[in-house]
């Protein structure tokens, strides 16, 4: 898509030389659309849920190819923030225009639910509804990886992750976006203690995995910061700023930290 | 026996230039009581509906029609925020429901809305109060009351009209409650059970107050008449329940 | 009646011959714009304390052919200016569309229209009347953020219909005060939207070639929102003029005439005939490695 604005002549228009002029297609056969309706705006998001809270985070860089569009484009959206008892946060990464459209769709759905039922939607119901919203565009998908965070009916942290066409599951932690492949193994190891074993428990099949435990808020915030500072070092599409939303029973707290801008 | 030949539908004017179906619909507004008799097995009808964070409506007449209209208003209000990133103007939303109601008076097989609305809140142009009638007539008011026996309430409002512009938020609520009291039959009182108040103001989201939240206002309004002036702008809404 | 529903409502084969189904199907699928034809190049803009400055050159190109002069920046009202990159015919379509919107807005948001109309003398020129129309909506009409949201929705809808408006648009101006602080002074607003509906804002923005050449220069002037509060109008305009010069030096599809608009709370100052001043092509002497020159 960047090719449109590079100053190069349009492919179908006059070229620099006759040899570059594309051969005309037969007149009777209509040409297919040259327009591609998606782009990748880069960036990464992650979410971690614990016993009493959920944290979602995303970097704030927006890119087009090697260009940085802006250093501050939030990927986290507090859903129905007009409702003081709302504990829903949606993070989207991928094609930013679809991401914002999805966030606004969910915001409207959640508001209409409140108007019609006179109460705030539960995170489970919102999660299933979001799945339907995504699947509803199965054949022209929202090109985003969404993560929905909130608190369930027992007050425990809830985290749901989605693929672009609505397949979803509840998880303890999930990373998405450009640096997902860098961050996800780190979270597996540090949140779910994957590949960590009890010292002296034996060898081979005797090895006992270290049992995961609910993490403290301070620990999780440190994990998030470490995940992103590392991702920034290794991925060019991640950087500039870190936006975090901490969902507790008191409310949704937003935290912003600087990241490297190189 | 006399038979009215011009009331079969709402697309036929009578020789006097009247549309009887619309007028019959207006009668439905008067069926809505300002305070309804508390029946043993039913509660009072809720008559204030918050629509968006900046405004709400009060209704007199068919509550079901009001629900349909308020649903439409909620959707239009959300659409305004979504496509223009701004709260809808009260004049705009009032015109839109006015146009809808007018359509119902002009098409065969349609029934006019049997409900009157007061639309109150604050937008980019300041505090507003609009009245909506089933005929599609809408007008901006300084103060207004609709519904059964509302004439007494309007008389009170007319008498105190000059005070409203300078009144504080608390004073305006008290005026509203006193006006509402006027519309009650002799043996009735305003109580926390049959009253609700909606307040929207500059820097204040529209909020519905009901139940025990009202006890303070009801006590100070009707026990001792002294008012504490507070220099705060506010828009109160007259209430019919 | 025939027992095959497929035959209902069609002429009888035994009388008219076999039905030609080709008449029902369109001969080809509907097609939409697949690439821009006549294009404009960079638009650049910069926020400063109390306002925004935006500039775009006046050239319309047909591939590598310099075609004609164009309007590159357009005043929407006293609070918003648009700068268009990309297809010129789509820009002109949007221009007409937005003019209609502006008129509609002035009817619905102009408070006390009666007073204003009577104060305008009957022999006022067309321009003066247009001016008073613009001022009418100044209190409550669409601010830059309202316009941006609307355009984002429009372009996103068009891309979703596979019928894009082939533009990258900068919307510069002042934003409406937040509902909970109606008396707050209007803040500078600068955001962009492209043919896919992607929208973002920044202290400085540039489309097309400007994203490569001008944006790095502008980011040195205003790296973040804090810096916006520290620079004044003159500095901002100077930076923009410098960038237009760089673009004229290096962008082959550019012109040394450009439009420049400044939006502050006093209104919009739009000049459509600015020139690149103080040119010096001496830097070309030092360039090696292009064309026939190898040493």
PDB file of N, CA, C and O in Angstrom, chain B residues 81-87 89 91-92 124-125 202-203, chain C residues 105 108-109 111 140 142 145-146 149-150 153 180 182-183:
ATOM      1  N   UNK B  81     -22.080  10.008  18.504  1.00  0.00           N
ATOM      2  CA  UNK B  81     -20.751   9.918  19.119  1.00  0.00           C
ATOM      3  C   UNK B  81     -19.808   9.116  18.246  1.00  0.00           C
ATOM      4  O   UNK B  81     -18.619   9.412  18.147  1.00  0.00           O
ATOM      5  N   UNK B  82     -20.343   8.085  17.610  1.00  0.00           N
ATOM      6  CA  UNK B  82     -19.508   7.195  16.803  1.00  0.00           C
ATOM      7  C   UNK B  82     -19.029   7.848  15.505  1.00  0.00           C
ATOM      8  O   UNK B  82     -17.877   7.717  15.121  1.00  0.00           O
ATOM      9  N   UNK B  83     -19.931   8.549  14.806  1.00  0.00           N
ATOM     10  CA  UNK B  83     -19.534   9.069  13.501  1.00  0.00           C
ATOM     11  C   UNK B  83     -19.014  10.499  13.559  1.00  0.00           C
ATOM     12  O   UNK B  83     -18.318  10.921  12.648  1.00  0.00           O
ATOM     13  N   UNK B  84     -19.354  11.245  14.589  1.00  0.00           N
ATOM     14  CA  UNK B  84     -18.891  12.631  14.647  1.00  0.00           C
ATOM     15  C   UNK B  84     -18.055  12.924  15.889  1.00  0.00           C
ATOM     16  O   UNK B  84     -17.589  14.047  16.059  1.00  0.00           O
ATOM     17  N   UNK B  85     -17.923  11.944  16.792  1.00  0.00           N
ATOM     18  CA  UNK B  85     -17.164  12.165  18.014  1.00  0.00           C
ATOM     19  C   UNK B  85     -17.720  13.345  18.799  1.00  0.00           C
ATOM     20  O   UNK B  85     -16.981  14.192  19.286  1.00  0.00           O
ATOM     21  N   UNK B  86     -19.038  13.425  18.884  1.00  0.00           N
ATOM     22  CA  UNK B  86     -19.622  14.492  19.686  1.00  0.00           C
ATOM     23  C   UNK B  86     -21.000  14.050  20.178  1.00  0.00           C
ATOM     24  O   UNK B  86     -21.693  13.296  19.488  1.00  0.00           O
ATOM     25  N   UNK B  87     -21.401  14.542  21.363  1.00  0.00           N
ATOM     26  CA  UNK B  87     -22.749  14.237  21.843  1.00  0.00           C
ATOM     27  C   UNK B  87     -23.789  14.924  20.955  1.00  0.00           C
ATOM     28  O   UNK B  87     -23.559  16.046  20.496  1.00  0.00           O
ATOM     29  N   UNK B  89     -26.860  17.047  19.603  1.00  0.00           N
ATOM     30  CA  UNK B  89     -27.538  18.240  20.110  1.00  0.00           C
ATOM     31  C   UNK B  89     -28.966  17.868  20.489  1.00  0.00           C
ATOM     32  O   UNK B  89     -29.613  17.084  19.792  1.00  0.00           O
ATOM     33  N   UNK B  91     -31.558  19.742  20.307  1.00  0.00           N
ATOM     34  CA  UNK B  91     -32.473  20.215  19.267  1.00  0.00           C
ATOM     35  C   UNK B  91     -32.522  19.209  18.120  1.00  0.00           C
ATOM     36  O   UNK B  91     -33.574  18.946  17.547  1.00  0.00           O
ATOM     37  N   UNK B  92     -31.369  18.619  17.824  1.00  0.00           N
ATOM     38  CA  UNK B  92     -31.286  17.659  16.719  1.00  0.00           C
ATOM     39  C   UNK B  92     -32.099  16.402  17.012  1.00  0.00           C
ATOM     40  O   UNK B  92     -32.913  15.969  16.195  1.00  0.00           O
ATOM     41  N   UNK B 124     -23.645  21.132  23.535  1.00  0.00           N
ATOM     42  CA  UNK B 124     -22.617  22.141  23.248  1.00  0.00           C
ATOM     43  C   UNK B 124     -23.167  23.566  23.322  1.00  0.00           C
ATOM     44  O   UNK B 124     -22.403  24.523  23.443  1.00  0.00           O
ATOM     45  N   UNK B 125     -24.492  23.698  23.221  1.00  0.00           N
ATOM     46  CA  UNK B 125     -25.075  25.042  23.256  1.00  0.00           C
ATOM     47  C   UNK B 125     -25.722  25.366  24.602  1.00  0.00           C
ATOM     48  O   UNK B 125     -26.483  26.317  24.708  1.00  0.00           O
ATOM     49  N   UNK B 202     -24.237  21.465  33.328  1.00  0.00           N
ATOM     50  CA  UNK B 202     -22.920  21.731  32.766  1.00  0.00           C
ATOM     51  C   UNK B 202     -21.908  21.054  33.679  1.00  0.00           C
ATOM     52  O   UNK B 202     -21.985  21.186  34.897  1.00  0.00           O
ATOM     53  N   UNK B 203     -20.977  20.303  33.136  1.00  0.00           N
ATOM     54  CA  UNK B 203     -19.992  19.523  33.882  1.00  0.00           C
ATOM     55  C   UNK B 203     -20.656  18.484  34.793  1.00  0.00           C
ATOM     56  O   UNK B 203     -20.078  18.077  35.792  1.00  0.00           O
TER      57      UNK B 203
ATOM     58  N   UNK C 105     -24.334  21.593   8.287  1.00  0.00           N
ATOM     59  CA  UNK C 105     -23.923  21.875   9.656  1.00  0.00           C
ATOM     60  C   UNK C 105     -24.275  23.292  10.063  1.00  0.00           C
ATOM     61  O   UNK C 105     -24.700  23.552  11.177  1.00  0.00           O
ATOM     62  N   UNK C 108     -27.894  23.516  11.024  1.00  0.00           N
ATOM     63  CA  UNK C 108     -28.322  22.887  12.277  1.00  0.00           C
ATOM     64  C   UNK C 108     -27.632  23.454  13.498  1.00  0.00           C
ATOM     65  O   UNK C 108     -28.171  23.411  14.589  1.00  0.00           O
ATOM     66  N   UNK C 109     -26.434  24.008  13.331  1.00  0.00           N
ATOM     67  CA  UNK C 109     -25.713  24.438  14.527  1.00  0.00           C
ATOM     68  C   UNK C 109     -25.662  25.942  14.708  1.00  0.00           C
ATOM     69  O   UNK C 109     -25.247  26.415  15.750  1.00  0.00           O
ATOM     70  N   UNK C 111     -26.569  29.108  15.970  1.00  0.00           N
ATOM     71  CA  UNK C 111     -27.547  29.628  16.925  1.00  0.00           C
ATOM     72  C   UNK C 111     -27.786  31.104  16.628  1.00  0.00           C
ATOM     73  O   UNK C 111     -26.885  31.820  16.216  1.00  0.00           O
ATOM     74  N   UNK C 140     -20.582  26.204  17.836  1.00  0.00           N
ATOM     75  CA  UNK C 140     -20.956  24.819  18.096  1.00  0.00           C
ATOM     76  C   UNK C 140     -20.733  23.891  16.915  1.00  0.00           C
ATOM     77  O   UNK C 140     -20.907  22.698  17.036  1.00  0.00           O
ATOM     78  N   UNK C 142     -18.876  21.850  13.609  1.00  0.00           N
ATOM     79  CA  UNK C 142     -17.905  20.767  13.665  1.00  0.00           C
ATOM     80  C   UNK C 142     -16.503  21.313  13.885  1.00  0.00           C
ATOM     81  O   UNK C 142     -16.022  22.134  13.117  1.00  0.00           O
ATOM     82  N   UNK C 145     -11.770  17.669  15.268  1.00  0.00           N
ATOM     83  CA  UNK C 145     -11.883  16.271  15.693  1.00  0.00           C
ATOM     84  C   UNK C 145     -13.182  15.638  15.197  1.00  0.00           C
ATOM     85  O   UNK C 145     -13.207  14.454  14.858  1.00  0.00           O
ATOM     86  N   UNK C 146     -14.272  16.433  15.151  1.00  0.00           N
ATOM     87  CA  UNK C 146     -15.531  15.909  14.621  1.00  0.00           C
ATOM     88  C   UNK C 146     -15.390  15.566  13.145  1.00  0.00           C
ATOM     89  O   UNK C 146     -15.834  14.510  12.690  1.00  0.00           O
ATOM     90  N   UNK C 149     -13.228  12.380  12.615  1.00  0.00           N
ATOM     91  CA  UNK C 149     -13.958  11.145  12.915  1.00  0.00           C
ATOM     92  C   UNK C 149     -14.877  10.788  11.750  1.00  0.00           C
ATOM     93  O   UNK C 149     -14.964   9.639  11.327  1.00  0.00           O
ATOM     94  N   UNK C 150     -15.543  11.806  11.230  1.00  0.00           N
ATOM     95  CA  UNK C 150     -16.482  11.590  10.138  1.00  0.00           C
ATOM     96  C   UNK C 150     -15.768  11.080   8.880  1.00  0.00           C
ATOM     97  O   UNK C 150     -16.204  10.116   8.252  1.00  0.00           O
ATOM     98  N   UNK C 153     -14.648   7.469   9.235  1.00  0.00           N
ATOM     99  CA  UNK C 153     -15.763   6.547   9.027  1.00  0.00           C
ATOM    100  C   UNK C 153     -16.083   6.423   7.528  1.00  0.00           C
ATOM    101  O   UNK C 153     -16.337   5.329   7.022  1.00  0.00           O
ATOM    102  N   UNK C 180     -16.903  17.689  29.753  1.00  0.00           N
ATOM    103  CA  UNK C 180     -16.854  18.030  31.174  1.00  0.00           C
ATOM    104  C   UNK C 180     -16.094  19.324  31.452  1.00  0.00           C
ATOM    105  O   UNK C 180     -15.977  19.749  32.592  1.00  0.00           O
ATOM    106  N   UNK C 182     -16.443  22.579  29.253  1.00  0.00           N
ATOM    107  CA  UNK C 182     -16.846  23.317  28.056  1.00  0.00           C
ATOM    108  C   UNK C 182     -16.144  24.661  27.890  1.00  0.00           C
ATOM    109  O   UNK C 182     -16.107  25.201  26.791  1.00  0.00           O
ATOM    110  N   UNK C 183     -15.555  25.169  28.988  1.00  0.00           N
ATOM    111  CA  UNK C 183     -14.916  26.482  28.885  1.00  0.00           C
ATOM    112  C   UNK C 183     -13.438  26.374  28.543  1.00  0.00           C
ATOM    113  O   UNK C 183     -12.775  27.379  28.323  1.00  0.00           O
TER     114      UNK C 183
END
